[in-house]
Amino acid sequence: ELLNNLKLPEYRTRYRTRRELRGRNASSVLTALTHWVASLDKQDQKYEHHVLEALWVSWGLNKVDQSLLRQMLNAKDYKARAAAVQVLRYTGHQVTDQAELLMQSAKDENGRVRLQTIVAASWLPKDVGLPIVMEAGKLPLDEWMENPYEEAIAHLNGTSVQEKKDELLI
């Protein structure tokens, strides 16, 4: 019943459900979660959202389901891909190929996915994170990405971004 609550449209209900599941036995929840995801209708227009909710449940148990993570990193919906990159950012210690997955996300055509990738890569060591950030910068940066991109490069290089002087318009 709790897992089916993850399909409900009310965010707070899904949030409280995830909290409840975090307090239960992790192996029991993960086993039930695997069966629940397998039983989902792939033709349902909310399928990817339901799988993303399942990914968040596994993340909440500190045992991220890597098959769900990889599935969401390749989702059709850019919001699901961006959310998966965020999960990857915080659970990289559990994912051995984190850098390769982030490099793949750095090439995503969607700006939100690349923005999440830039932020995630900025937390990695310079030799790993900088190539990912640079790859994300090869595609056009929108106004929401420019500052994080510059900040990430500066941070990874151990410097700070010089504030740009405002130009007076006459």
mmCIF file of C-alpha atoms in Angstrom:
data_model
loop_
_atom_site.group_PDB
_atom_site.id
_atom_site.type_symbol
_atom_site.label_atom_id
_atom_site.label_comp_id
_atom_site.label_asym_id
_atom_site.label_seq_id
_atom_site.Cartn_x
_atom_site.Cartn_y
_atom_site.Cartn_z
ATOM 1 C CA GLU A 1 0.000 0.000 0.000
ATOM 2 C CA LEU A 2 2.840 2.400 0.847
ATOM 3 C CA LEU A 3 4.551 1.839 -2.475
ATOM 4 C CA ASN A 4 1.333 2.569 -4.336
ATOM 5 C CA ASN A 5 1.180 5.884 -2.455
ATOM 6 C CA LEU A 6 4.203 6.871 -4.561
ATOM 7 C CA LYS A 7 1.834 7.080 -7.533
ATOM 8 C CA LEU A 8 -0.412 9.681 -5.904
ATOM 9 C CA PRO A 9 -0.395 13.218 -7.314
ATOM 10 C CA GLU A 10 0.019 14.920 -3.927
ATOM 11 C CA TYR A 11 3.682 15.668 -3.267
ATOM 12 C CA ARG A 12 3.333 15.732 0.525
ATOM 13 C CA THR A 13 1.753 12.272 0.541
ATOM 14 C CA ARG A 14 4.617 10.874 -1.522
ATOM 15 C CA TYR A 15 7.123 12.663 0.722
ATOM 16 C CA ARG A 16 5.569 11.236 3.914
ATOM 17 C CA THR A 17 5.486 7.809 2.292
ATOM 18 C CA ARG A 18 9.207 7.988 1.498
ATOM 19 C CA ARG A 19 9.886 9.040 5.108
ATOM 20 C CA GLU A 20 7.848 6.110 6.416
ATOM 21 C CA LEU A 21 9.716 3.685 4.155
ATOM 22 C CA ARG A 22 13.085 5.030 5.367
ATOM 23 C CA GLY A 23 12.146 3.937 8.877
ATOM 24 C CA ARG A 24 11.468 0.360 7.897
ATOM 25 C CA ASN A 25 13.764 -2.610 7.354
ATOM 26 C CA ALA A 26 15.879 -1.714 4.326
ATOM 27 C CA SER A 27 16.167 -5.198 2.841
ATOM 28 C CA SER A 28 12.397 -5.771 3.080
ATOM 29 C CA VAL A 29 11.641 -2.409 1.494
ATOM 30 C CA LEU A 30 14.187 -2.912 -1.294
ATOM 31 C CA THR A 31 12.811 -6.374 -2.100
ATOM 32 C CA ALA A 32 9.255 -5.041 -2.241
ATOM 33 C CA LEU A 33 10.453 -2.040 -4.240
ATOM 34 C CA THR A 34 12.050 -4.264 -6.881
ATOM 35 C CA HIS A 35 8.794 -6.190 -7.326
ATOM 36 C CA TRP A 36 6.760 -2.981 -7.362
ATOM 37 C CA VAL A 37 8.898 -1.412 -10.108
ATOM 38 C CA ALA A 38 8.733 -4.617 -12.156
ATOM 39 C CA SER A 39 4.929 -4.532 -11.932
ATOM 40 C CA LEU A 40 4.627 -0.936 -13.172
ATOM 41 C CA ASP A 41 2.916 -0.353 -16.509
ATOM 42 C CA LYS A 42 5.583 0.870 -18.931
ATOM 43 C CA GLN A 43 2.865 2.384 -21.114
ATOM 44 C CA ASP A 44 1.696 4.645 -18.270
ATOM 45 C CA GLN A 45 2.608 8.262 -19.061
ATOM 46 C CA LYS A 46 3.795 8.644 -15.453
ATOM 47 C CA TYR A 47 5.976 5.517 -15.593
ATOM 48 C CA GLU A 48 9.277 7.395 -15.392
ATOM 49 C CA HIS A 49 8.010 9.466 -12.477
ATOM 50 C CA HIS A 50 7.038 6.310 -10.592
ATOM 51 C CA VAL A 51 10.474 4.786 -11.238
ATOM 52 C CA LEU A 52 12.087 8.032 -10.059
ATOM 53 C CA GLU A 53 10.068 7.828 -6.824
ATOM 54 C CA ALA A 54 11.397 4.277 -6.391
ATOM 55 C CA LEU A 55 14.944 5.537 -6.947
ATOM 56 C CA TRP A 56 14.400 8.148 -4.247
ATOM 57 C CA VAL A 57 13.156 5.459 -1.854
ATOM 58 C CA SER A 58 16.346 3.441 -2.388
ATOM 59 C CA TRP A 59 18.425 6.607 -1.938
ATOM 60 C CA GLY A 60 16.600 7.324 1.314
ATOM 61 C CA LEU A 61 17.604 3.897 2.554
ATOM 62 C CA ASN A 62 21.237 4.721 1.665
ATOM 63 C CA LYS A 63 21.294 1.790 -0.753
ATOM 64 C CA VAL A 64 20.736 3.450 -4.108
ATOM 65 C CA ASP A 65 19.394 1.014 -6.697
ATOM 66 C CA GLN A 66 21.991 1.421 -9.429
ATOM 67 C CA SER A 67 19.869 -0.182 -12.131
ATOM 68 C CA LEU A 68 17.109 2.364 -11.439
ATOM 69 C CA LEU A 69 19.726 5.124 -11.375
ATOM 70 C CA ARG A 70 21.065 4.134 -14.783
ATOM 71 C CA GLN A 71 17.546 3.797 -16.139
ATOM 72 C CA MET A 72 16.673 7.314 -14.976
ATOM 73 C CA LEU A 73 19.921 8.780 -16.323
ATOM 74 C CA ASN A 74 18.647 7.641 -19.738
ATOM 75 C CA ALA A 75 15.000 8.582 -19.220
ATOM 76 C CA LYS A 76 13.020 10.350 -21.936
ATOM 77 C CA ASP A 77 11.926 13.076 -19.502
ATOM 78 C CA TYR A 78 14.706 15.606 -18.884
ATOM 79 C CA LYS A 79 13.374 16.253 -15.366
ATOM 80 C CA ALA A 80 13.905 12.589 -14.490
ATOM 81 C CA ARG A 81 17.430 12.697 -15.959
ATOM 82 C CA ALA A 82 18.265 15.841 -13.967
ATOM 83 C CA ALA A 83 16.909 14.287 -10.775
ATOM 84 C CA ALA A 84 18.987 11.165 -11.411
ATOM 85 C CA VAL A 85 22.127 13.307 -11.780
ATOM 86 C CA GLN A 86 21.339 14.840 -8.407
ATOM 87 C CA VAL A 87 21.063 11.357 -6.873
ATOM 88 C CA LEU A 88 24.376 10.481 -8.530
ATOM 89 C CA ARG A 89 25.954 13.609 -7.023
ATOM 90 C CA TYR A 90 25.098 12.581 -3.478
ATOM 91 C CA THR A 91 25.643 8.835 -3.818
ATOM 92 C CA GLY A 92 28.852 8.802 -5.826
ATOM 93 C CA HIS A 93 30.549 6.903 -3.017
ATOM 94 C CA GLN A 94 28.234 3.981 -3.880
ATOM 95 C CA VAL A 95 28.611 4.237 -7.668
ATOM 96 C CA THR A 96 32.019 3.160 -8.933
ATOM 97 C CA ASP A 97 31.593 4.696 -12.394
ATOM 98 C CA GLN A 98 30.250 8.045 -11.196
ATOM 99 C CA ALA A 99 32.652 10.049 -13.359
ATOM 100 C CA GLU A 100 31.744 8.146 -16.526
ATOM 101 C CA LEU A 101 28.032 8.594 -15.862
ATOM 102 C CA LEU A 102 28.512 12.312 -15.216
ATOM 103 C CA MET A 103 30.530 12.648 -18.427
ATOM 104 C CA GLN A 104 27.618 11.078 -20.288
ATOM 105 C CA SER A 105 25.221 13.559 -18.638
ATOM 106 C CA ALA A 106 27.533 16.453 -19.525
ATOM 107 C CA LYS A 107 26.670 15.766 -23.182
ATOM 108 C CA ASP A 108 22.901 15.890 -22.591
ATOM 109 C CA GLU A 109 21.008 18.269 -24.862
ATOM 110 C CA ASN A 110 18.946 19.606 -21.963
ATOM 111 C CA GLY A 111 20.339 22.528 -19.986
ATOM 112 C CA ARG A 112 18.871 21.453 -16.646
ATOM 113 C CA VAL A 113 20.592 18.081 -16.878
ATOM 114 C CA ARG A 114 23.904 19.727 -17.755
ATOM 115 C CA LEU A 115 23.471 22.267 -14.931
ATOM 116 C CA GLN A 116 23.012 19.446 -12.412
ATOM 117 C CA THR A 117 26.062 17.742 -13.941
ATOM 118 C CA ILE A 118 28.190 20.890 -13.572
ATOM 119 C CA VAL A 119 27.208 21.194 -9.929
ATOM 120 C CA ALA A 120 27.856 17.504 -9.271
ATOM 121 C CA ALA A 121 31.257 17.596 -10.990
ATOM 122 C CA SER A 122 32.321 20.633 -8.950
ATOM 123 C CA TRP A 123 32.427 18.395 -5.861
ATOM 124 C CA LEU A 124 34.846 15.934 -7.444
ATOM 125 C CA PRO A 125 38.646 16.143 -7.434
ATOM 126 C CA LYS A 126 40.043 18.479 -10.097
ATOM 127 C CA ASP A 127 41.417 15.766 -12.370
ATOM 128 C CA VAL A 128 38.002 14.080 -12.484
ATOM 129 C CA GLY A 129 35.587 17.007 -12.257
ATOM 130 C CA LEU A 130 37.208 19.568 -14.561
ATOM 131 C CA PRO A 131 36.924 17.502 -17.770
ATOM 132 C CA ILE A 132 33.242 16.884 -16.996
ATOM 133 C CA VAL A 133 32.547 20.586 -16.480
ATOM 134 C CA MET A 134 34.477 21.465 -19.639
ATOM 135 C CA GLU A 135 32.471 18.883 -21.609
ATOM 136 C CA ALA A 136 29.207 20.396 -20.365
ATOM 137 C CA GLY A 137 30.456 23.807 -21.518
ATOM 138 C CA LYS A 138 30.882 22.636 -25.111
ATOM 139 C CA LEU A 139 27.136 22.956 -25.610
ATOM 140 C CA PRO A 140 25.461 26.360 -25.338
ATOM 141 C CA LEU A 141 25.100 27.684 -21.810
ATOM 142 C CA ASP A 142 21.923 29.530 -20.929
ATOM 143 C CA GLU A 143 21.832 32.417 -18.453
ATOM 144 C CA TRP A 144 21.179 30.006 -15.548
ATOM 145 C CA MET A 145 24.259 27.958 -16.371
ATOM 146 C CA GLU A 146 26.875 30.637 -17.026
ATOM 147 C CA ASN A 147 27.654 31.555 -13.416
ATOM 148 C CA PRO A 148 27.664 27.972 -12.054
ATOM 149 C CA TYR A 149 29.887 26.968 -14.974
ATOM 150 C CA GLU A 150 32.401 29.739 -14.230
ATOM 151 C CA GLU A 151 32.242 29.048 -10.494
ATOM 152 C CA ALA A 152 32.791 25.322 -10.984
ATOM 153 C CA ILE A 153 35.852 25.893 -13.154
ATOM 154 C CA ALA A 154 37.255 28.390 -10.668
ATOM 155 C CA HIS A 155 36.541 26.110 -7.696
ATOM 156 C CA LEU A 156 38.126 23.080 -9.339
ATOM 157 C CA ASN A 157 41.191 25.181 -10.185
ATOM 158 C CA GLY A 158 41.420 26.498 -6.625
ATOM 159 C CA THR A 159 40.708 30.100 -7.586
ATOM 160 C CA SER A 160 37.770 32.459 -7.316
ATOM 161 C CA VAL A 161 35.735 34.157 -9.990
ATOM 162 C CA GLN A 162 36.488 37.847 -10.265
ATOM 163 C CA GLU A 163 33.329 39.890 -9.963
ATOM 164 C CA LYS A 164 32.477 41.612 -13.192
ATOM 165 C CA LYS A 165 32.247 45.375 -12.927
ATOM 166 C CA ASP A 166 28.865 46.736 -13.807
ATOM 167 C CA GLU A 167 28.978 48.868 -16.875
ATOM 168 C CA LEU A 168 27.052 52.090 -16.787
ATOM 169 C CA LEU A 169 24.685 52.474 -19.659
ATOM 170 C CA ILE A 170 24.519 55.996 -21.017
#
